[in-house]
mmCIF file of C-alpha atoms in Angstrom:
data_model
loop_
_atom_site.group_PDB
_atom_site.id
_atom_site.type_symbol
_atom_site.label_atom_id
_atom_site.label_comp_id
_atom_site.label_asym_id
_atom_site.label_seq_id
_atom_site.Cartn_x
_atom_site.Cartn_y
_atom_site.Cartn_z
ATOM 1 C CA MET A 1 -83.233 -58.293 -109.416
ATOM 2 C CA LYS A 2 -84.881 -54.896 -109.785
ATOM 3 C CA VAL A 3 -85.864 -53.316 -106.481
ATOM 4 C CA ILE A 4 -89.167 -51.454 -106.442
ATOM 5 C CA ASN A 5 -88.929 -48.675 -103.875
ATOM 6 C CA HIS A 6 -92.417 -47.261 -104.314
ATOM 7 C CA ASN A 7 -95.743 -48.745 -105.278
ATOM 8 C CA LEU A 8 -98.923 -46.685 -105.655
ATOM 9 C CA LYS A 9 -101.064 -49.623 -104.488
ATOM 10 C CA ASP A 10 -99.186 -49.697 -101.184
ATOM 11 C CA TYR A 11 -99.842 -46.011 -100.565
ATOM 12 C CA LEU A 12 -103.516 -46.454 -101.440
ATOM 13 C CA ALA A 13 -103.636 -49.361 -98.987
ATOM 14 C CA ILE A 14 -102.123 -47.122 -96.297
ATOM 15 C CA ILE A 15 -104.858 -44.543 -96.939
ATOM 16 C CA VAL A 16 -107.490 -47.272 -96.595
ATOM 17 C CA VAL A 17 -105.908 -48.481 -93.349
ATOM 18 C CA LEU A 18 -105.945 -44.952 -91.922
ATOM 19 C CA PHE A 19 -109.520 -44.386 -93.133
ATOM 20 C CA VAL A 20 -110.728 -47.563 -91.401
ATOM 21 C CA ALA A 21 -109.067 -46.483 -88.149
ATOM 22 C CA ILE A 22 -110.622 -43.005 -88.321
ATOM 23 C CA VAL A 23 -114.144 -44.266 -89.101
ATOM 24 C CA ILE A 24 -114.122 -46.859 -86.311
ATOM 25 C CA SER A 25 -112.717 -44.392 -83.780
ATOM 26 C CA LEU A 26 -115.304 -41.745 -84.739
ATOM 27 C CA LEU A 27 -118.180 -44.210 -84.499
ATOM 28 C CA THR A 28 -117.060 -45.582 -81.156
ATOM 29 C CA GLY A 29 -116.063 -42.185 -79.796
ATOM 30 C CA PHE A 30 -119.352 -40.500 -80.646
ATOM 31 C CA ASN A 31 -120.500 -38.509 -77.583
ATOM 32 C CA MET A 32 -117.411 -39.639 -75.638
ATOM 33 C CA PRO A 33 -115.127 -37.154 -73.813
ATOM 34 C CA SER A 34 -112.909 -34.930 -75.970
ATOM 35 C CA TYR A 35 -109.716 -32.986 -75.343
ATOM 36 C CA TRP A 36 -109.402 -29.661 -77.168
ATOM 37 C CA GLY A 37 -112.405 -30.745 -79.216
ATOM 38 C CA VAL A 38 -110.800 -34.014 -80.327
ATOM 39 C CA PRO A 39 -112.302 -37.317 -79.067
ATOM 40 C CA ILE A 40 -109.925 -39.273 -76.849
ATOM 41 C CA LEU A 41 -110.204 -42.291 -79.153
ATOM 42 C CA ILE A 42 -109.001 -40.190 -82.102
ATOM 43 C CA LEU A 43 -106.040 -38.991 -80.035
ATOM 44 C CA CYS A 44 -105.148 -42.570 -79.081
ATOM 45 C CA MET A 45 -105.492 -43.746 -82.671
ATOM 46 C CA SER A 46 -103.338 -40.859 -83.916
ATOM 47 C CA THR A 47 -100.687 -41.662 -81.321
ATOM 48 C CA SER A 48 -100.458 -45.245 -82.540
ATOM 49 C CA PHE A 49 -99.952 -44.200 -86.168
ATOM 50 C CA LEU A 50 -97.573 -41.355 -85.310
ATOM 51 C CA LEU A 51 -95.313 -43.597 -83.222
ATOM 52 C CA HIS A 52 -95.209 -46.266 -85.926
ATOM 53 C CA TRP A 53 -94.515 -43.801 -88.730
ATOM 54 C CA ILE A 54 -91.702 -42.140 -86.766
ATOM 55 C CA ALA A 55 -90.132 -45.524 -86.021
ATOM 56 C CA PHE A 56 -90.444 -46.520 -89.680
ATOM 57 C CA ILE A 57 -87.883 -43.865 -90.714
ATOM 58 C CA PRO A 58 -84.800 -45.324 -88.939
ATOM 59 C CA ALA A 59 -86.079 -48.866 -89.503
ATOM 60 C CA PHE A 60 -86.143 -48.388 -93.279
ATOM 61 C CA TYR A 61 -82.906 -46.405 -93.333
ATOM 62 C CA PHE A 62 -80.984 -49.108 -91.466
ATOM 63 C CA LYS A 63 -82.996 -51.943 -93.071
ATOM 64 C CA THR A 64 -83.899 -53.515 -89.745
ATOM 65 C CA GLU A 65 -86.999 -55.019 -88.202
ATOM 66 C CA LYS A 66 -85.410 -55.440 -84.775
ATOM 67 C CA PHE A 67 -87.625 -52.942 -82.974
ATOM 68 C CA TYR A 68 -90.871 -53.610 -84.901
ATOM 69 C CA ASP A 69 -92.437 -55.663 -82.104
ATOM 70 C CA ILE A 70 -91.053 -53.618 -79.229
ATOM 71 C CA LEU A 71 -92.391 -50.437 -80.861
ATOM 72 C CA GLY A 72 -95.788 -52.110 -80.964
ATOM 73 C CA THR A 73 -95.465 -52.748 -77.242
ATOM 74 C CA PHE A 74 -94.493 -49.107 -76.652
ATOM 75 C CA ALA A 75 -97.545 -48.014 -78.658
ATOM 76 C CA TYR A 76 -99.828 -50.249 -76.567
ATOM 77 C CA LEU A 77 -98.459 -48.780 -73.355
ATOM 78 C CA SER A 78 -98.595 -45.210 -74.683
ATOM 79 C CA ILE A 79 -102.240 -45.182 -75.720
ATOM 80 C CA ILE A 80 -103.360 -46.896 -72.527
ATOM 81 C CA LEU A 81 -101.493 -44.334 -70.409
ATOM 82 C CA ILE A 82 -102.808 -41.472 -72.562
ATOM 83 C CA SER A 83 -106.379 -42.704 -72.112
ATOM 84 C CA LEU A 84 -105.874 -42.852 -68.333
ATOM 85 C CA PHE A 85 -104.307 -39.394 -68.174
ATOM 86 C CA LEU A 86 -106.910 -37.674 -70.364
ATOM 87 C CA THR A 87 -109.831 -39.387 -68.620
ATOM 88 C CA LYS A 88 -108.660 -38.115 -65.245
ATOM 89 C CA LYS A 89 -107.846 -34.654 -66.606
ATOM 90 C CA ILE A 90 -111.158 -34.159 -68.423
ATOM 91 C CA SER A 91 -113.449 -35.652 -65.776
ATOM 92 C CA GLY A 92 -111.589 -34.223 -62.800
ATOM 93 C CA GLU A 93 -112.321 -37.514 -61.035
ATOM 94 C CA ASN A 94 -110.166 -40.414 -59.935
ATOM 95 C CA ILE A 95 -109.806 -43.340 -62.298
ATOM 96 C CA SER A 96 -112.284 -46.053 -61.340
ATOM 97 C CA PHE A 97 -111.092 -49.415 -60.092
ATOM 98 C CA ARG A 98 -112.622 -51.125 -63.144
ATOM 99 C CA SER A 99 -110.692 -48.850 -65.522
ATOM 100 C CA LEU A 100 -107.495 -49.464 -63.575
ATOM 101 C CA ILE A 101 -108.033 -53.217 -63.813
ATOM 102 C CA ILE A 102 -108.431 -52.986 -67.600
ATOM 103 C CA ALA A 103 -105.299 -50.838 -67.867
ATOM 104 C CA VAL A 104 -103.243 -53.246 -65.760
ATOM 105 C CA LEU A 105 -104.417 -56.269 -67.766
ATOM 106 C CA VAL A 106 -103.346 -54.674 -71.055
ATOM 107 C CA ILE A 107 -100.039 -53.390 -69.657
ATOM 108 C CA VAL A 108 -99.090 -56.779 -68.160
ATOM 109 C CA TRP A 109 -99.966 -58.552 -71.413
ATOM 110 C CA ALA A 110 -98.107 -56.014 -73.580
ATOM 111 C CA LEU A 111 -94.916 -56.047 -71.508
ATOM 112 C CA ARG A 112 -94.795 -59.841 -71.318
ATOM 113 C CA LEU A 113 -95.404 -60.434 -75.013
ATOM 114 C CA GLY A 114 -93.304 -57.498 -76.218
ATOM 115 C CA LEU A 115 -90.213 -58.557 -74.278
ATOM 116 C CA PHE A 116 -90.682 -62.177 -75.364
ATOM 117 C CA LEU A 117 -90.831 -61.201 -79.047
ATOM 118 C CA LEU A 118 -87.877 -58.825 -78.685
ATOM 119 C CA PHE A 119 -85.618 -61.479 -77.139
ATOM 120 C CA ARG A 120 -86.733 -63.974 -79.778
ATOM 121 C CA VAL A 121 -85.854 -61.762 -82.738
ATOM 122 C CA LEU A 122 -82.542 -60.723 -81.136
ATOM 123 C CA LYS A 123 -81.613 -64.375 -80.716
ATOM 124 C CA SER A 124 -82.711 -65.484 -84.173
ATOM 125 C CA GLY A 125 -80.947 -62.548 -85.820
ATOM 126 C CA GLU A 126 -83.803 -61.618 -88.144
ATOM 127 C CA ASP A 127 -87.503 -61.940 -88.795
ATOM 128 C CA ARG A 128 -87.759 -63.545 -92.238
ATOM 129 C CA ARG A 129 -91.194 -62.024 -92.844
ATOM 130 C CA PHE A 130 -89.500 -58.677 -93.470
ATOM 131 C CA ARG A 131 -86.956 -59.726 -96.098
ATOM 132 C CA GLU A 132 -89.100 -58.659 -99.048
ATOM 133 C CA PRO A 133 -91.034 -55.716 -97.499
ATOM 134 C CA MET A 134 -87.790 -54.003 -96.427
ATOM 135 C CA LYS A 135 -86.754 -53.731 -100.075
ATOM 136 C CA SER A 136 -89.615 -51.329 -100.766
ATOM 137 C CA CYS A 137 -90.261 -48.060 -98.971
ATOM 138 C CA SER A 138 -93.996 -48.192 -99.643
ATOM 139 C CA LYS A 139 -94.376 -51.855 -98.702
ATOM 140 C CA PHE A 140 -92.408 -51.465 -95.481
ATOM 141 C CA LEU A 141 -94.418 -48.363 -94.561
ATOM 142 C CA LEU A 142 -97.604 -50.350 -95.171
ATOM 143 C CA TRP A 143 -96.416 -52.996 -92.703
ATOM 144 C CA TRP A 144 -95.794 -50.333 -90.058
ATOM 145 C CA SER A 145 -99.180 -48.770 -90.770
ATOM 146 C CA MET A 146 -100.869 -52.153 -90.416
ATOM 147 C CA SER A 147 -99.139 -52.569 -87.065
ATOM 148 C CA ALA A 148 -100.504 -49.174 -85.983
ATOM 149 C CA LEU A 149 -104.006 -50.276 -86.959
ATOM 150 C CA TRP A 150 -103.447 -53.606 -85.196
ATOM 151 C CA VAL A 151 -102.497 -51.855 -81.957
ATOM 152 C CA PHE A 152 -105.461 -49.492 -82.090
ATOM 153 C CA LEU A 153 -108.147 -52.027 -83.028
ATOM 154 C CA THR A 154 -106.841 -54.507 -80.468
ATOM 155 C CA THR A 155 -107.111 -51.972 -77.648
ATOM 156 C CA ILE A 156 -110.126 -49.886 -78.708
ATOM 157 C CA ASN A 157 -112.449 -51.868 -76.449
ATOM 158 C CA ALA A 158 -110.094 -51.467 -73.485
ATOM 159 C CA ILE A 159 -109.638 -47.740 -74.159
ATOM 160 C CA THR A 160 -113.404 -47.221 -74.396
ATOM 161 C CA THR A 161 -113.875 -48.944 -71.034
ATOM 162 C CA ILE A 162 -111.160 -46.827 -69.434
ATOM 163 C CA VAL A 163 -112.604 -43.573 -70.777
ATOM 164 C CA ASN A 164 -116.120 -44.468 -69.599
ATOM 165 C CA ASN A 165 -114.627 -44.692 -66.086
ATOM 166 C CA TYR A 166 -117.456 -46.967 -64.940
ATOM 167 C CA SER A 167 -117.274 -47.166 -61.154
ATOM 168 C CA SER A 168 -119.211 -50.346 -60.313
ATOM 169 C CA ILE A 169 -117.342 -53.614 -59.747
ATOM 170 C CA ASN A 170 -120.276 -55.556 -58.319
ATOM 171 C CA ASP A 171 -121.215 -57.563 -61.386
ATOM 172 C CA LEU A 172 -120.495 -61.010 -62.789
ATOM 173 C CA PHE A 173 -119.115 -59.570 -66.041
ATOM 174 C CA LEU A 174 -116.022 -58.322 -64.212
ATOM 175 C CA TYR A 175 -115.241 -61.609 -62.490
ATOM 176 C CA ILE A 176 -116.070 -63.825 -65.463
ATOM 177 C CA GLY A 177 -113.959 -61.586 -67.709
ATOM 178 C CA LEU A 178 -111.038 -61.685 -65.281
ATOM 179 C CA PHE A 179 -111.264 -65.469 -65.108
ATOM 180 C CA ILE A 180 -111.282 -65.821 -68.893
ATOM 181 C CA TRP A 181 -108.419 -63.315 -69.254
ATOM 182 C CA SER A 182 -106.394 -65.310 -66.719
ATOM 183 C CA ILE A 183 -106.923 -68.543 -68.639
ATOM 184 C CA GLY A 184 -105.777 -66.849 -71.838
ATOM 185 C CA PHE A 185 -102.733 -65.252 -70.222
ATOM 186 C CA VAL A 186 -101.612 -68.505 -68.621
ATOM 187 C CA PHE A 187 -102.078 -70.384 -71.908
ATOM 188 C CA GLU A 188 -100.049 -67.840 -73.864
ATOM 189 C CA LEU A 189 -97.315 -67.549 -71.245
ATOM 190 C CA ILE A 190 -96.817 -71.284 -70.720
ATOM 191 C CA SER A 191 -97.066 -72.267 -74.403
ATOM 192 C CA ASP A 192 -94.524 -69.623 -75.445
ATOM 193 C CA GLU A 193 -92.129 -70.803 -72.747
ATOM 194 C CA GLN A 194 -92.623 -74.467 -73.636
ATOM 195 C CA LYS A 195 -91.856 -73.790 -77.287
ATOM 196 C CA ARG A 196 -88.830 -71.646 -76.394
ATOM 197 C CA ARG A 197 -87.341 -74.425 -74.284
ATOM 198 C CA PHE A 198 -88.151 -77.017 -76.950
ATOM 199 C CA LYS A 199 -86.367 -75.065 -79.682
ATOM 200 C CA ASN A 200 -83.348 -74.400 -77.454
ATOM 201 C CA LYS A 201 -82.541 -78.116 -77.288
ATOM 202 C CA PRO A 202 -80.181 -79.128 -80.137
ATOM 203 C CA GLU A 203 -81.810 -82.564 -80.468
ATOM 204 C CA ASN A 204 -85.105 -80.875 -81.411
ATOM 205 C CA LYS A 205 -83.707 -79.035 -84.428
ATOM 206 C CA GLY A 206 -86.026 -79.507 -87.396
ATOM 207 C CA ARG A 207 -88.739 -81.122 -85.264
ATOM 208 C CA PHE A 208 -92.199 -79.872 -84.288
ATOM 209 C CA ILE A 209 -93.423 -79.519 -80.720
ATOM 210 C CA SER A 210 -96.318 -81.725 -79.612
ATOM 211 C CA SER A 211 -95.843 -81.793 -75.842
ATOM 212 C CA GLY A 212 -97.332 -79.744 -73.012
ATOM 213 C CA LEU A 213 -100.057 -77.371 -74.091
ATOM 214 C CA TRP A 214 -99.054 -78.087 -77.687
ATOM 215 C CA HIS A 215 -100.589 -81.521 -77.138
ATOM 216 C CA LEU A 216 -103.958 -79.851 -76.505
ATOM 217 C CA SER A 217 -103.804 -77.384 -79.394
ATOM 218 C CA ARG A 218 -101.560 -76.891 -82.420
ATOM 219 C CA HIS A 219 -101.541 -73.162 -81.604
ATOM 220 C CA PRO A 220 -102.125 -72.765 -77.855
ATOM 221 C CA ASN A 221 -100.378 -69.374 -77.795
ATOM 222 C CA TYR A 222 -102.924 -67.989 -80.269
ATOM 223 C CA PHE A 223 -105.751 -69.555 -78.291
ATOM 224 C CA GLY A 224 -104.419 -67.699 -75.257
ATOM 225 C CA GLU A 225 -104.115 -64.417 -77.151
ATOM 226 C CA ILE A 226 -107.681 -64.562 -78.455
ATOM 227 C CA THR A 227 -109.029 -65.585 -75.048
ATOM 228 C CA ILE A 228 -107.301 -62.620 -73.398
ATOM 229 C CA TRP A 229 -109.159 -60.077 -75.520
ATOM 230 C CA PHE A 230 -112.493 -61.840 -75.202
ATOM 231 C CA GLY A 231 -112.006 -61.677 -71.439
ATOM 232 C CA ILE A 232 -111.435 -57.928 -71.594
ATOM 233 C CA SER A 233 -114.495 -57.464 -73.816
ATOM 234 C CA ILE A 234 -116.674 -59.267 -71.254
ATOM 235 C CA ILE A 235 -115.428 -56.910 -68.522
ATOM 236 C CA SER A 236 -116.359 -53.970 -70.746
ATOM 237 C CA LEU A 237 -119.960 -54.993 -71.478
ATOM 238 C CA PRO A 238 -121.741 -53.180 -68.594
ATOM 239 C CA THR A 239 -119.844 -49.970 -69.409
ATOM 240 C CA LEU A 240 -120.820 -49.702 -73.091
ATOM 241 C CA THR A 241 -123.727 -47.724 -74.507
ATOM 242 C CA GLY A 242 -124.981 -46.966 -78.014
ATOM 243 C CA LEU A 243 -122.294 -46.898 -80.693
ATOM 244 C CA GLN A 244 -119.659 -47.826 -78.116
ATOM 245 C CA PHE A 245 -120.563 -51.449 -78.805
ATOM 246 C CA VAL A 246 -118.605 -50.966 -82.047
ATOM 247 C CA SER A 247 -115.510 -51.326 -79.839
ATOM 248 C CA LEU A 248 -116.337 -55.031 -79.509
ATOM 249 C CA ILE A 249 -114.613 -55.319 -82.872
ATOM 250 C CA SER A 250 -111.448 -55.713 -80.774
ATOM 251 C CA PRO A 251 -111.667 -59.457 -79.914
ATOM 252 C CA ILE A 252 -113.281 -60.203 -83.287
ATOM 253 C CA PHE A 253 -110.408 -58.459 -85.069
ATOM 254 C CA VAL A 254 -107.830 -60.410 -83.049
ATOM 255 C CA TYR A 255 -109.593 -63.687 -83.818
ATOM 256 C CA PHE A 256 -109.771 -63.143 -87.580
ATOM 257 C CA LEU A 257 -106.260 -61.726 -87.715
ATOM 258 C CA LEU A 258 -104.728 -64.734 -85.985
ATOM 259 C CA THR A 259 -106.826 -67.352 -87.746
ATOM 260 C CA ARG A 260 -107.369 -65.970 -91.250
ATOM 261 C CA ILE A 261 -104.756 -63.314 -92.066
ATOM 262 C CA SER A 262 -101.306 -63.606 -90.485
ATOM 263 C CA GLY A 263 -101.457 -66.423 -87.964
ATOM 264 C CA ILE A 264 -102.682 -69.986 -88.036
ATOM 265 C CA ASN A 265 -103.312 -70.123 -91.778
ATOM 266 C CA LEU A 266 -99.723 -69.191 -92.642
ATOM 267 C CA LEU A 267 -98.159 -71.385 -89.954
ATOM 268 C CA GLU A 268 -100.231 -74.379 -91.031
ATOM 269 C CA GLN A 269 -99.038 -73.925 -94.624
ATOM 270 C CA GLN A 270 -95.427 -73.764 -93.472
ATOM 271 C CA ALA A 271 -95.859 -76.831 -91.255
ATOM 272 C CA ASP A 272 -97.495 -78.828 -94.062
ATOM 273 C CA HIS A 273 -94.641 -77.887 -96.381
ATOM 274 C CA LYS A 274 -92.020 -78.859 -93.805
ATOM 275 C CA TRP A 275 -93.510 -81.969 -92.204
ATOM 276 C CA GLY A 276 -96.340 -82.895 -94.567
ATOM 277 C CA ASN A 277 -94.718 -86.209 -95.473
ATOM 278 C CA SER A 278 -94.143 -87.153 -91.845
ATOM 279 C CA LYS A 279 -96.529 -89.800 -90.494
ATOM 280 C CA GLU A 280 -95.820 -88.510 -86.994
ATOM 281 C CA TYR A 281 -96.907 -85.013 -87.967
ATOM 282 C CA GLN A 282 -99.970 -86.274 -89.824
ATOM 283 C CA ALA A 283 -101.020 -88.203 -86.720
ATOM 284 C CA TYR A 284 -100.421 -85.123 -84.541
ATOM 285 C CA LYS A 285 -102.455 -82.962 -86.906
ATOM 286 C CA LYS A 286 -105.293 -85.470 -86.962
ATOM 287 C CA GLN A 287 -105.444 -85.873 -83.183
ATOM 288 C CA THR A 288 -104.838 -82.263 -82.114
ATOM 289 C CA PRO A 289 -107.285 -79.376 -82.756
ATOM 290 C CA PRO A 290 -105.809 -76.337 -84.529
ATOM 291 C CA LEU A 291 -106.907 -73.782 -81.937
ATOM 292 C CA ILE A 292 -109.418 -74.617 -79.185
ATOM 293 C CA PRO A 293 -108.306 -77.427 -76.834
ATOM 294 C CA PHE A 294 -110.513 -80.498 -76.381
ATOM 295 C CA THR A 295 -112.393 -79.900 -79.636
ATOM 296 C CA LYS A 296 -112.293 -81.983 -82.787
#
């Protein structure tokens, strides 16, 4: 089979990805603090892409996807810490408690999920999604670029809140957002652990999980992930002004990504192909909502 190492369409797609990131960061960062004349959001966005592109080089050379997810985690941590550092340096003030809360929420989520995904890929030996992309330099670079965009768009709302350094914590938005974030985090944490334990039992090989939180939703981990970012967006609401409301694309992006692009839609197709003829699976699918628990 002929291996295509470069494809012009892939490089054009990378340019589009970078253009989208720049436009959104400029819109959101309008009239926000800058460092050396460069808006903090642009610096954070650039950091995400730079880290991913640097990591792409050894990943493509050694034909490995092992550190794809952990690099994403490192990028999340890096841009959050950069936003904290630059906000303090530019303003000359201490970081507000609200900004610290947002930073901690993202860091805790990123570390938990990043380590979980790393251990999973190390145990499985490979991530099958990368078999074809790794054959092409341009395609593999596009995947890394998409991950850079993913990291930036997911956190842009959190970064904007941190940079605004809003001091007040006496509002319902903070407490409601924290409550919703906690529900999402618990859902994601428990559902991932339940599935891990289920798959580790030899008698469950080739079977689908329908117990625990997976009895309430066919994708409770994704429900948790989406809920986490909606919680953060609620905390951010009192801090946003003008074009900064563009940063609310963060939870919307996560929702559409996990339900329409690379999440539920693909997993449902795989499940239908694998267990579509199973009456047990058909009953489970009929009785269990795809995402939001206790809905039809």
